[in-house]
Amino acid sequence: MGGNAVVVGGGIGGLAAAIGLRAVGWKVTVLERAAALDDVGAGISLHANGMRALDVLGVGEAVRAEARPQYTGGTRVPSGGRLARMDGAALERALGTPIVGIPRSALHRALRAALPAGSLAVGAEVTSVDVSDPRGVRVSATNGGEERVREADLVVAADGVNSRLRAQLFPDHPGPVHSGSTVVRAITEAPVPLESDFELTWGRGAEFGHIVFPDGRAEWHAVFNSPAGVRHADTLAVIRRRFEGWHDPIPALLDATDPRAVLHHDIHELVTPLPSFTVGRVALLGDAAHAMTPNLGQGACQALEDAVTLAAALAPAATSADSAAGVRTASGIDAALARYDAERRPRSQAVARAARRAGRMGQQLSHPVAVFVRDTLLRAAPSGAALRAILRHADWTPPRLG
Ligand code: FAD
């Protein structure tokens, strides 16, 4: 009864899509170009919408077991004064969960554990898709120098911000552009005594933040305005200088970091929205579809929403309207993909716009007068404003699978 799907990319979005599609009866193969999946970055915060999607996929509890709820924290200025408080307990009352922080590697492990061995092929780089036949897709990939073409009823393009499939399917689209910021981040080697579960500090054209994990170690990130491509021999030393004089615990976090653990990436986003999240039997998802700046902590959450929405649309009940036997029909699959596009594109693109705005009004502001106005407005904001800003994007109700 089920069709066969190839998911391109074994990141958060691709793995979640594979779990969801399997749950509604599809045979799924994930092709991931990386040879190993152990080292997948620093940490991540998941909002209620992401956690609700994970619950629908059946991995919410496994993720919670590795995550730390963010009850305390907020936004500060470099001298240490408070701009806004984050009230995790109020968020929990409103949404059933506060934001949680988790090492990316633990989130990936939890997602991979929900897939059967053999459904994920690593070292498999997809080179192109052929969508000329409306009933299916031919996927070409290389693995260890060997070329292989697979036939699929459906392809999920979850190949990230620099998506090769997006570039192939939308040749006129300009692709991702540099946001103007760069991010340096790491997980500390050992636990660091911290008063807050989560914190962001805004200076002029720069932000420093941390999230704490259950074992007391923390992820820190330093985001600052910079041209793309600037790299340093000793990145940690550069961060120490750039954030010198910023309040505690920033020096302690940097002191607890092994320089070899430091990651440095430029931040790119899709400024020009895609005209569609589907082309024939290919559905784009996650950063491939709507790469956004990290200012709202919503990129992965949106990828998880995509995954659940796609799976729900492609469940037998949703795709067999013209078949009494509950068998997926070609027209049912095409209609499901159209629904996926209609449901996901407006919402994820609106969140991406809001993330860009948040970056421009927050971390990226560098003129002293603009920074003064920003900080004054934030201090004067009524209590509850920060909570409402989070609720605007995090209060999402997932569809049921089947
Ligand atoms: P990716 O995670 O990029 O995965 C794509 C995968 O596809 C990769 O494994 C790649 O190797 C593979 N691939 C690429 N090309 C091919 C190919 N041709 N063939 C086979 N495989 C291929 N989001 C949040 O929700 N909360 C946060 O707190 C948060 N913080 C962030 C902080 C920073 C600094 C940044 C940069 C982003 C942050 N995000 C956050 C966003 C989040 O990381 C991304 O939105 C999310 O990882 C996207 O997942 P994805 O699966 O779409 O793409």
Coordinates of C-alpha atoms and ligand atoms in Angstrom, one line a residue:
M1 CA 0.0 0.0 0.0
G2 CA 2.8 2.5 0.9
G3 CA 4.9 4.3 -1.6
N4 CA 8.6 4.6 -1.4
A5 CA 10.3 7.8 -0.4
V6 CA 13.9 9.0 -0.6
V7 CA 14.8 11.7 1.9
V8 CA 17.9 13.7 0.9
G9 CA 19.7 14.9 4.0
G10 CA 19.9 13.3 7.4
G11 CA 19.7 16.5 9.4
I12 CA 17.0 17.3 11.9
G13 CA 14.4 17.9 9.2
G14 CA 15.3 14.9 7.1
L15 CA 15.3 12.5 10.0
A16 CA 12.0 13.8 11.3
A17 CA 10.4 13.5 7.9
A18 CA 11.7 9.9 7.6
I19 CA 10.1 9.1 11.0
G20 CA 6.8 10.7 10.1
L21 CA 6.6 9.1 6.7
R22 CA 7.4 5.7 8.1
A23 CA 4.7 6.2 10.7
V24 CA 2.1 6.6 8.0
G25 CA 3.2 3.6 6.0
W26 CA 5.9 4.8 3.6
K27 CA 9.1 2.9 2.9
V28 CA 11.9 5.4 3.5
T29 CA 15.6 5.7 2.7
V30 CA 17.5 8.6 4.0
L31 CA 20.6 9.6 1.9
E32 CA 23.1 11.6 3.9
R33 CA 26.3 12.9 2.4
A34 CA 28.3 13.0 5.6
A35 CA 30.3 9.9 6.3
A36 CA 29.6 10.0 10.0
L37 CA 26.8 11.8 12.0
D38 CA 28.4 12.1 15.5
D39 CA 29.7 15.6 15.3
V40 CA 26.7 17.8 14.5
G41 CA 27.4 21.1 16.1
A42 CA 26.7 22.7 19.4
G43 CA 23.3 23.1 21.1
I44 CA 19.8 24.0 20.2
S45 CA 16.7 25.4 21.9
L46 CA 13.4 23.8 21.1
H47 CA 10.1 25.8 21.5
A48 CA 6.7 24.2 22.2
N49 CA 5.9 23.9 18.5
G50 CA 9.1 21.8 17.9
M51 CA 8.4 19.7 21.0
R52 CA 4.8 19.1 19.9
A53 CA 6.0 17.9 16.5
L54 CA 8.5 15.6 18.2
D55 CA 5.7 14.2 20.4
V56 CA 3.6 13.4 17.3
L57 CA 6.6 11.6 15.9
G58 CA 6.9 9.6 19.1
V59 CA 10.4 11.0 20.1
G60 CA 9.3 13.8 22.5
E61 CA 10.1 11.8 25.7
A62 CA 13.5 10.6 24.4
V63 CA 14.4 14.3 23.6
R64 CA 13.1 15.6 27.0
A65 CA 15.3 13.0 28.7
E66 CA 18.4 14.7 27.2
A67 CA 17.2 18.3 27.4
R68 CA 17.1 20.9 30.1
P69 CA 14.0 23.1 30.5
Q70 CA 14.8 26.8 30.4
Y71 CA 12.9 28.3 33.4
T72 CA 15.2 31.2 34.2
G73 CA 17.0 33.8 32.1
G74 CA 16.4 36.6 29.7
T75 CA 18.2 39.4 27.9
R76 CA 20.9 41.6 29.3
V77 CA 23.3 44.4 28.3
P78 CA 27.1 43.8 28.3
S79 CA 27.5 45.5 31.7
G80 CA 25.1 42.9 33.2
G81 CA 21.9 45.0 33.6
R82 CA 18.6 43.3 32.6
L83 CA 16.6 44.2 29.6
A84 CA 14.0 41.5 29.8
R85 CA 13.2 38.4 31.8
M86 CA 12.2 35.1 30.4
D87 CA 9.6 33.4 32.5
G88 CA 9.8 29.7 31.6
A89 CA 7.1 28.7 34.2
A90 CA 4.6 31.1 32.5
L91 CA 5.5 29.6 29.2
E92 CA 4.9 26.2 30.5
R93 CA 1.5 27.2 31.9
A94 CA 0.6 28.7 28.5
L95 CA 2.0 26.0 26.2
G96 CA 2.5 22.9 28.3
T97 CA 6.3 23.2 28.0
P98 CA 9.0 25.8 28.5
I99 CA 11.7 26.1 25.9
V100 CA 14.2 23.2 26.3
G101 CA 18.0 23.2 25.5
I102 CA 19.6 20.1 24.1
P103 CA 23.0 19.3 22.5
R104 CA 22.4 18.8 18.8
S105 CA 24.2 15.5 18.9
A106 CA 21.7 14.2 21.5
L107 CA 18.7 15.4 19.4
H108 CA 20.2 13.7 16.3
R109 CA 20.7 10.5 18.3
A110 CA 17.1 10.5 19.5
L111 CA 15.9 11.0 15.9
R112 CA 18.2 8.3 14.5
A113 CA 17.2 5.8 17.2
A114 CA 13.6 6.1 15.9
L115 CA 14.6 4.8 12.5
P116 CA 15.4 1.2 11.7
A117 CA 19.0 0.3 11.0
G118 CA 19.6 0.3 7.3
S119 CA 17.1 3.1 6.5
L120 CA 19.9 5.7 6.7
A121 CA 22.7 5.6 4.2
V122 CA 25.7 7.7 5.1
G123 CA 28.4 8.9 2.7
A124 CA 25.7 9.0 0.0
E125 CA 25.7 12.4 -1.8
V126 CA 22.8 13.1 -4.0
T127 CA 23.9 14.8 -7.2
S128 CA 20.6 15.4 -9.0
V129 CA 16.9 14.5 -9.3
D130 CA 15.0 13.8 -12.5
V131 CA 11.4 15.0 -12.2
S132 CA 10.5 14.7 -15.9
D133 CA 8.1 11.8 -15.1
P134 CA 5.1 13.2 -13.1
R135 CA 4.6 9.8 -11.4
G136 CA 7.9 9.6 -9.7
V137 CA 11.5 10.8 -9.3
R138 CA 14.8 9.4 -10.2
V139 CA 17.5 10.2 -7.6
S140 CA 21.2 10.0 -8.5
A141 CA 23.7 9.7 -5.8
T142 CA 27.4 8.8 -5.4
N143 CA 28.7 6.7 -2.5
G144 CA 32.4 6.0 -2.3
G145 CA 32.8 6.9 -5.9
E146 CA 30.0 4.6 -7.0
E147 CA 27.0 6.1 -8.8
R148 CA 23.5 4.8 -8.1
V149 CA 20.1 5.8 -9.4
R150 CA 17.0 5.1 -7.3
E151 CA 13.4 5.3 -8.3
A152 CA 11.0 6.9 -5.8
D153 CA 7.4 7.9 -5.6
L154 CA 8.4 10.9 -3.5
V155 CA 11.6 12.7 -2.7
V156 CA 12.0 14.9 0.4
A157 CA 14.7 17.6 -0.2
A158 CA 16.0 18.2 3.3
D159 CA 19.5 19.1 2.2
G160 CA 19.9 22.2 4.2
V161 CA 20.6 25.9 3.6
N162 CA 22.9 25.3 0.6
S163 CA 20.5 22.8 -0.9
R164 CA 21.7 21.4 -4.2
L165 CA 18.2 20.2 -5.0
R166 CA 16.7 23.7 -4.5
A167 CA 19.3 25.1 -6.9
Q168 CA 18.5 22.4 -9.5
L169 CA 14.7 22.8 -9.2
F170 CA 14.6 26.6 -8.9
P171 CA 17.5 27.6 -11.2
D172 CA 16.3 31.3 -11.3
H173 CA 16.2 31.6 -7.5
P174 CA 19.1 33.6 -6.1
G175 CA 19.7 31.1 -3.3
P176 CA 20.9 31.9 0.3
V177 CA 22.5 35.2 1.1
H178 CA 24.8 36.3 3.9
S179 CA 22.8 37.9 6.7
G180 CA 25.7 40.2 7.6
S181 CA 26.5 38.2 10.8
T182 CA 28.8 35.3 11.7
V183 CA 28.4 32.9 14.6
V184 CA 31.1 31.3 16.8
R185 CA 29.9 28.6 19.3
A186 CA 31.0 25.7 21.4
I187 CA 29.9 23.5 24.2
T188 CA 32.0 23.8 27.4
E189 CA 34.3 20.9 28.4
A190 CA 33.0 20.8 31.9
P191 CA 30.0 22.1 33.9
V192 CA 30.0 25.8 34.6
P193 CA 28.1 27.3 37.6
L194 CA 25.4 29.4 36.0
E195 CA 22.5 31.3 37.5
S196 CA 20.3 31.2 34.4
D197 CA 19.2 28.3 32.2
F198 CA 19.3 30.6 29.2
E199 CA 20.6 34.1 28.5
L200 CA 21.2 36.5 25.7
T201 CA 23.3 39.7 26.0
W202 CA 23.0 42.4 23.4
G203 CA 25.8 44.9 22.7
R204 CA 26.5 46.9 19.6
G205 CA 26.3 44.6 16.6
A206 CA 27.0 41.6 18.8
E207 CA 25.2 39.1 20.9
F208 CA 26.5 36.5 23.4
G209 CA 24.2 33.8 24.7
H210 CA 24.2 30.5 26.5
I211 CA 21.9 27.5 27.2
V212 CA 22.6 25.0 29.9
F213 CA 22.3 21.2 29.4
P214 CA 21.2 18.6 32.0
D215 CA 24.8 17.7 32.9
G216 CA 25.7 21.3 33.7
R217 CA 27.7 21.9 30.6
A218 CA 26.6 24.8 28.5
E219 CA 26.5 25.9 24.9
W220 CA 27.6 29.4 24.3
H221 CA 27.3 31.4 21.1
A222 CA 28.7 34.7 20.0
V223 CA 27.0 36.3 17.0
F224 CA 28.4 39.5 15.5
N225 CA 28.3 41.6 12.4
S226 CA 31.1 40.5 10.0
P227 CA 31.7 40.1 6.3
A228 CA 31.4 36.5 5.2
G229 CA 34.5 34.3 5.0
V230 CA 36.6 36.0 7.7
R231 CA 38.4 33.2 9.7
H232 CA 41.0 33.3 12.4
A233 CA 43.9 31.1 13.5
D234 CA 42.7 31.3 17.1
T235 CA 39.0 31.9 17.1
L236 CA 38.6 31.6 20.8
A237 CA 41.2 34.4 21.4
V238 CA 39.3 36.6 19.0
I239 CA 36.1 36.1 20.9
R240 CA 37.8 36.8 24.2
R241 CA 38.9 40.2 22.8
R242 CA 35.6 41.0 21.0
F243 CA 33.6 40.3 24.3
E244 CA 36.2 41.6 26.7
G245 CA 34.6 43.4 29.7
W246 CA 31.2 41.7 29.1
H247 CA 29.5 40.5 32.3
D248 CA 29.9 37.2 34.1
P249 CA 29.5 34.3 33.3
I250 CA 30.8 35.1 29.8
P251 CA 34.5 34.9 30.7
A252 CA 33.9 31.7 32.7
L253 CA 32.1 30.1 29.7
L254 CA 35.0 31.0 27.4
D255 CA 37.6 29.7 30.0
A256 CA 35.8 26.4 30.2
T257 CA 36.0 25.9 26.4
D258 CA 38.5 23.7 24.5
P259 CA 39.7 25.9 21.5
R260 CA 39.4 22.7 19.4
A261 CA 35.6 22.6 20.1
V262 CA 34.9 26.0 18.7
L263 CA 32.8 26.2 15.6
H264 CA 32.6 29.2 13.3
H265 CA 29.9 29.7 10.6
D266 CA 28.6 32.6 8.6
I267 CA 24.8 33.0 8.8
H268 CA 23.0 32.7 5.5
E269 CA 19.3 32.8 4.9
L270 CA 16.8 32.7 2.0
V271 CA 15.8 36.3 1.7
T272 CA 13.8 35.7 -1.6
P273 CA 11.0 33.3 -0.6
L274 CA 10.6 30.2 -2.7
P275 CA 7.4 30.3 -4.9
S276 CA 6.6 26.7 -4.0
F277 CA 7.8 24.0 -1.5
T278 CA 7.1 21.3 -4.1
V279 CA 8.2 20.5 -7.7
G280 CA 6.5 17.4 -9.1
R281 CA 7.0 14.7 -6.6
V282 CA 9.8 16.5 -4.7
A283 CA 8.9 18.3 -1.4
L284 CA 11.4 20.8 0.0
L285 CA 11.6 21.0 3.8
G286 CA 13.6 22.6 6.6
D287 CA 16.5 25.0 5.7
A288 CA 16.3 23.8 2.0
A289 CA 12.8 25.4 1.9
H290 CA 13.1 28.4 4.3
A291 CA 16.6 28.9 5.8
M292 CA 16.2 31.7 8.3
T293 CA 18.4 33.6 10.7
P294 CA 18.7 32.0 14.2
N295 CA 17.3 35.1 16.0
L296 CA 14.0 33.4 17.0
G297 CA 15.4 29.9 17.6
Q298 CA 12.8 28.6 15.1
G299 CA 14.7 27.1 12.2
A300 CA 14.7 23.5 13.4
C301 CA 11.3 23.9 15.0
Q302 CA 9.9 24.9 11.6
A303 CA 11.7 21.9 10.0
L304 CA 10.0 19.7 12.6
E305 CA 6.6 21.3 11.8
D306 CA 7.3 20.6 8.1
A307 CA 8.0 17.0 8.7
V308 CA 4.9 16.3 10.7
T309 CA 2.7 18.3 8.3
L310 CA 4.1 16.4 5.3
A311 CA 3.6 13.0 6.9
A312 CA 0.1 13.9 7.9
A313 CA -0.7 15.0 4.4
L314 CA 0.7 11.8 2.9
A315 CA -1.1 9.4 5.3
P316 CA -3.3 6.8 3.6
A317 CA -6.5 8.4 4.8
A318 CA -5.4 11.7 3.3
T319 CA -4.2 10.4 0.0
S320 CA -6.7 7.7 -0.9
A321 CA -9.9 9.8 -1.3
D322 CA -10.7 8.2 -4.6
S323 CA -9.8 4.7 -3.5
A324 CA -12.1 2.6 -1.4
A325 CA -9.3 0.3 -0.4
G326 CA -7.3 3.0 1.4
V327 CA -4.6 2.7 -1.2
R328 CA -2.6 5.9 -2.0
T329 CA -3.4 7.1 -5.4
A330 CA -1.2 9.2 -7.7
S331 CA -3.7 12.0 -7.6
G332 CA -4.0 11.7 -3.9
I333 CA -0.2 12.1 -3.5
D334 CA -0.2 15.1 -5.8
A335 CA -3.1 16.7 -3.8
A336 CA -1.2 15.9 -0.5
L337 CA 1.9 17.7 -1.8
A338 CA -0.2 20.7 -2.8
R339 CA -1.8 20.8 0.7
Y340 CA 1.7 20.6 2.3
D341 CA 2.8 23.6 0.3
A342 CA -0.3 25.6 1.1
E343 CA 0.0 24.8 4.9
R344 CA 3.7 25.2 5.3
R345 CA 4.9 28.0 3.0
P346 CA 3.0 31.0 4.4
R347 CA 3.7 30.1 8.0
S348 CA 7.4 29.2 7.7
Q349 CA 8.1 32.2 5.4
A350 CA 6.4 34.5 7.9
V351 CA 8.5 33.1 10.7
A352 CA 11.6 33.6 8.6
R353 CA 10.7 37.3 8.0
A354 CA 10.1 37.8 11.7
A355 CA 13.5 36.2 12.5
R356 CA 15.2 38.6 10.1
R357 CA 13.4 41.5 11.7
A358 CA 14.4 40.3 15.2
G359 CA 18.0 40.1 14.1
R360 CA 18.0 43.6 12.5
M361 CA 16.3 45.2 15.5
G362 CA 18.3 43.2 18.0
Q363 CA 21.8 41.7 17.6
Q364 CA 22.7 43.6 14.4
L365 CA 22.0 47.1 15.6
S366 CA 25.3 48.8 16.0
H367 CA 24.7 52.6 15.9
P368 CA 24.9 53.8 19.5
V369 CA 21.7 55.8 19.3
A370 CA 19.8 52.9 17.8
V371 CA 21.2 50.6 20.5
F372 CA 20.2 53.1 23.2
V373 CA 16.6 53.3 21.8
R374 CA 16.4 49.5 21.5
D375 CA 17.5 49.0 25.1
T376 CA 15.3 51.7 26.4
L377 CA 12.2 50.3 24.7
L378 CA 13.0 46.8 25.9
R379 CA 13.4 48.0 29.5
A380 CA 10.1 49.9 29.3
A381 CA 8.2 47.0 27.7
P382 CA 5.3 45.7 29.8
S383 CA 6.0 42.5 31.7
G384 CA 4.6 39.7 29.5
A385 CA 5.8 41.3 26.2
A386 CA 8.6 38.7 25.9
L387 CA 6.2 35.9 26.6
R388 CA 3.8 37.1 24.0
A389 CA 6.5 37.4 21.4
I390 CA 7.4 33.7 22.0
L391 CA 3.8 32.6 21.9
R392 CA 3.3 34.2 18.5
H393 CA 5.4 31.5 16.9
A394 CA 5.5 28.7 19.4
D395 CA 1.8 28.1 19.8
W396 CA 1.3 25.7 16.9
T397 CA -1.0 22.7 16.9
P398 CA 0.3 19.8 15.0
P399 CA -1.8 17.6 12.8
R400 CA -2.4 13.9 13.8
L401 CA -0.7 11.2 11.8
G402 CA -3.5 9.1 10.5
Ligands
FAD1 P1 20.6 20.6 8.1 O1 20.6 20.4 9.5 O2 21.5 21.6 7.5 O3 20.7 19.2 7.4 C1 20.9 19.0 6.1 C2 21.6 17.7 5.9 O4 21.7 17.4 4.5 C3 23.1 17.7 6.4 O5 23.2 16.6 7.2 C4 23.9 17.6 5.1 O6 25.1 16.9 5.3 C5 22.9 16.9 4.2 N1 23.2 17.1 2.7 C6 23.4 18.3 2.1 N2 23.5 18.1 0.8 C7 23.4 16.8 0.6 C8 23.4 16.0 -0.6 N3 23.6 16.6 -1.8 N4 23.2 14.7 -0.5 C9 23.0 14.1 0.7 N5 23.0 14.8 1.9 C10 23.1 16.1 1.8 N6 16.8 26.3 15.2 C11 16.0 26.1 16.3 O7 14.9 25.6 16.1 N7 16.4 26.4 17.5 C12 17.6 27.0 17.8 O8 18.0 27.3 18.9 C13 18.5 27.2 16.7 N8 19.7 27.8 16.8 C14 20.5 28.0 15.7 C15 21.7 28.6 15.9 C16 22.6 28.8 14.9 C17 23.9 29.5 15.1 C18 22.2 28.4 13.6 C19 23.0 28.7 12.4 C20 20.9 27.8 13.4 C21 20.1 27.6 14.4 N9 18.8 27.0 14.3 C22 18.0 26.8 15.4 C23 18.4 26.6 13.0 C24 18.6 25.1 12.8 O9 19.9 24.7 13.0 C25 18.3 24.7 11.3 O10 17.1 25.3 10.9 C26 18.1 23.2 11.2 O11 19.3 22.5 11.6 C27 17.8 22.8 9.8 O12 17.7 21.4 9.6 P2 17.7 20.8 8.2 O13 17.5 19.3 8.5 O14 16.7 21.5 7.3 O15 19.1 21.1 7.6

